[in-house]
Amino acid sequence: MKNILIFNDISGLGNCSMSANLPIFTKLGHYSMPIVTGNYSCQTGFDGFLVSKNDRVAEFAANLMRYRTPDAVYVGFCNDTDTLQGVHDVLSRLLSKENGVFVLVDPIMGDNGKLYSIFDGKYVAQMKKTVSNADCITPNLTEACLLADIDYAELTSHKEKTFLAYCGKVFADFLCKVGCKSAVITGIECGALIGNIVLDGDKLSYVTNERVDVTYSGTGDVFSSVIAGLLLNGYKLTAATQVAANFVEKAARASECKDRRFGIEFARVLDLL
């Protein structure tokens, strides 16, 4: 059992973020140490959601770690630049002690070529600093472009049967540019398939699955949680990515509610982990 310090928001509706982290980490045999970055009435895909932000994440972490030291840190949605700065400060202090803490960052910033409206250039700049401390990051294609200063529109103008391989060439030096030790660039649409680029040191590989017609809120949270939990259980990155991709595909197919805002119903297949 590993102790995982979690920074993420929680939403009353959406079945995402912390609502994905906790059951998946528990199922994979780990002890969760959650710090909520923001409390949302509903995930941000709903109109008129309410939010209460936690501007004391560093203080929460210091208080919590008086009693138990984390073996790993998982970083998810961080609301704004100040919150992310607080998380970055915690990571810097932990890593300066050289105690072998594993760090996974899901650099949630945007999708479909666009930065989320609540973020700005300062947030992207801070995220670049934060991911440089990470053992593994799990950006989608938009976020990978933001981190590596790659033109998303130009990249996706090359969409064709070999698009995944083309992206692999473009991101071949991604780890050098970003500074992290490994990465999975997720959710790359390739016709009837969804692809992921796995960058592990000097190794590059691909994981693909059949696309599901409906997209759901929270799939990225589920995906990155499975990867983090399995890496802590000794899995290699490509194997962990394949398990995560298979799990998300099965969860999407098992989900009965087709309104994407309510999230992927991964509890229906949780016993597969």
PDB file of C-alpha atoms in Angstrom, residues 4-11 16-21 25 33-38 40 57 72-88 91 102-110 116 118-119 123 126-127 130-131 134 136-139 143 218 220-225 228:
ATOM      1  CA  ILE A   4      -0.973   9.108  -2.272  1.00  0.00           C
ATOM      2  CA  LEU A   5      -1.297  12.845  -1.619  1.00  0.00           C
ATOM      3  CA  ILE A   6      -4.014  14.048  -4.016  1.00  0.00           C
ATOM      4  CA  PHE A   7      -4.613  17.607  -5.201  1.00  0.00           C
ATOM      5  CA  ASN A   8      -7.855  17.811  -7.171  1.00  0.00           C
ATOM      6  CA  ASP A   9     -11.292  19.413  -7.151  1.00  0.00           C
ATOM      7  CA  ILE A  10     -14.522  17.652  -6.223  1.00  0.00           C
ATOM      8  CA  SER A  11     -17.836  18.107  -8.042  1.00  0.00           C
ATOM      9  CA  CYS A  16     -14.965  13.198 -12.171  1.00  0.00           C
ATOM     10  CA  SER A  17     -11.897  14.583 -10.418  1.00  0.00           C
ATOM     11  CA  MET A  18     -11.661  13.437  -6.792  1.00  0.00           C
ATOM     12  CA  SER A  19     -14.769  11.262  -7.259  1.00  0.00           C
ATOM     13  CA  ALA A  20     -12.681   9.220  -9.700  1.00  0.00           C
ATOM     14  CA  ASN A  21      -9.389   9.315  -7.797  1.00  0.00           C
ATOM     15  CA  PHE A  25      -6.778   4.334  -5.778  1.00  0.00           C
ATOM     16  CA  MET A  33      -4.631  11.638   1.319  1.00  0.00           C
ATOM     17  CA  PRO A  34      -6.965  14.079  -0.492  1.00  0.00           C
ATOM     18  CA  ILE A  35      -6.667  17.852  -0.525  1.00  0.00           C
ATOM     19  CA  VAL A  36      -9.591  19.469  -2.337  1.00  0.00           C
ATOM     20  CA  THR A  37      -8.484  22.368  -4.537  1.00  0.00           C
ATOM     21  CA  GLY A  38     -12.050  23.522  -5.116  1.00  0.00           C
ATOM     22  CA  TYR A  40     -17.915  22.587  -7.239  1.00  0.00           C
ATOM     23  CA  VAL A  57      -3.578  24.002  -0.254  1.00  0.00           C
ATOM     24  CA  ALA A  72       3.349   9.685  -4.208  1.00  0.00           C
ATOM     25  CA  VAL A  73       1.602  12.883  -5.262  1.00  0.00           C
ATOM     26  CA  TYR A  74      -1.199  13.094  -7.821  1.00  0.00           C
ATOM     27  CA  VAL A  75      -1.981  16.564  -9.197  1.00  0.00           C
ATOM     28  CA  GLY A  76      -5.236  17.244 -11.046  1.00  0.00           C
ATOM     29  CA  PHE A  77      -7.437  20.331 -11.506  1.00  0.00           C
ATOM     30  CA  CYS A  78      -6.062  23.410  -9.719  1.00  0.00           C
ATOM     31  CA  ASN A  79      -8.587  26.212 -10.355  1.00  0.00           C
ATOM     32  CA  ASP A  80      -6.153  29.091 -10.898  1.00  0.00           C
ATOM     33  CA  THR A  81      -2.508  30.119 -10.934  1.00  0.00           C
ATOM     34  CA  ASP A  82      -2.320  30.794  -7.184  1.00  0.00           C
ATOM     35  CA  THR A  83      -3.623  27.315  -6.341  1.00  0.00           C
ATOM     36  CA  LEU A  84      -1.213  25.693  -8.787  1.00  0.00           C
ATOM     37  CA  GLN A  85       1.644  27.745  -7.318  1.00  0.00           C
ATOM     38  CA  GLY A  86       0.747  26.388  -3.881  1.00  0.00           C
ATOM     39  CA  VAL A  87       0.831  22.828  -5.198  1.00  0.00           C
ATOM     40  CA  HIS A  88       4.142  23.513  -6.944  1.00  0.00           C
ATOM     41  CA  LEU A  91       6.142  19.439  -4.645  1.00  0.00           C
ATOM     42  CA  PHE A 102       6.623   9.712  -7.118  1.00  0.00           C
ATOM     43  CA  VAL A 103       4.793  12.595  -8.833  1.00  0.00           C
ATOM     44  CA  LEU A 104       2.111  12.296 -11.519  1.00  0.00           C
ATOM     45  CA  VAL A 105       0.588  15.485 -12.940  1.00  0.00           C
ATOM     46  CA  ASP A 106      -2.510  15.562 -15.115  1.00  0.00           C
ATOM     47  CA  PRO A 107      -1.984  19.071 -16.568  1.00  0.00           C
ATOM     48  CA  ILE A 108      -5.643  19.974 -17.060  1.00  0.00           C
ATOM     49  CA  MET A 109      -5.729  23.178 -19.102  1.00  0.00           C
ATOM     50  CA  GLY A 110      -7.814  22.770 -22.257  1.00  0.00           C
ATOM     51  CA  TYR A 116     -10.225  26.567 -20.887  1.00  0.00           C
ATOM     52  CA  ILE A 118     -10.894  30.142 -16.665  1.00  0.00           C
ATOM     53  CA  PHE A 119      -7.156  29.886 -17.428  1.00  0.00           C
ATOM     54  CA  TYR A 123      -1.480  29.461 -15.670  1.00  0.00           C
ATOM     55  CA  GLN A 126       3.105  27.924 -14.014  1.00  0.00           C
ATOM     56  CA  MET A 127       2.041  24.490 -15.290  1.00  0.00           C
ATOM     57  CA  THR A 130       5.104  22.212 -12.238  1.00  0.00           C
ATOM     58  CA  VAL A 131       5.325  19.406 -14.800  1.00  0.00           C
ATOM     59  CA  ALA A 134       7.000  15.197 -12.482  1.00  0.00           C
ATOM     60  CA  CYS A 136       4.916  11.198 -15.304  1.00  0.00           C
ATOM     61  CA  ILE A 137       2.356  13.526 -16.902  1.00  0.00           C
ATOM     62  CA  THR A 138      -0.841  12.710 -18.799  1.00  0.00           C
ATOM     63  CA  PRO A 139      -1.746  15.640 -21.084  1.00  0.00           C
ATOM     64  CA  GLU A 143      -2.296  20.310 -23.327  1.00  0.00           C
ATOM     65  CA  GLY A 218     -14.167  12.460 -16.168  1.00  0.00           C
ATOM     66  CA  GLY A 220      -9.200  11.740 -18.219  1.00  0.00           C
ATOM     67  CA  ASP A 221      -9.404  11.574 -14.418  1.00  0.00           C
ATOM     68  CA  VAL A 222     -10.192   7.866 -14.561  1.00  0.00           C
ATOM     69  CA  PHE A 223      -7.415   7.233 -17.078  1.00  0.00           C
ATOM     70  CA  SER A 224      -4.705   9.049 -15.132  1.00  0.00           C
ATOM     71  CA  SER A 225      -5.833   7.528 -11.811  1.00  0.00           C
ATOM     72  CA  ALA A 228      -0.844   6.318 -11.316  1.00  0.00           C
TER      73      ALA A 228
END
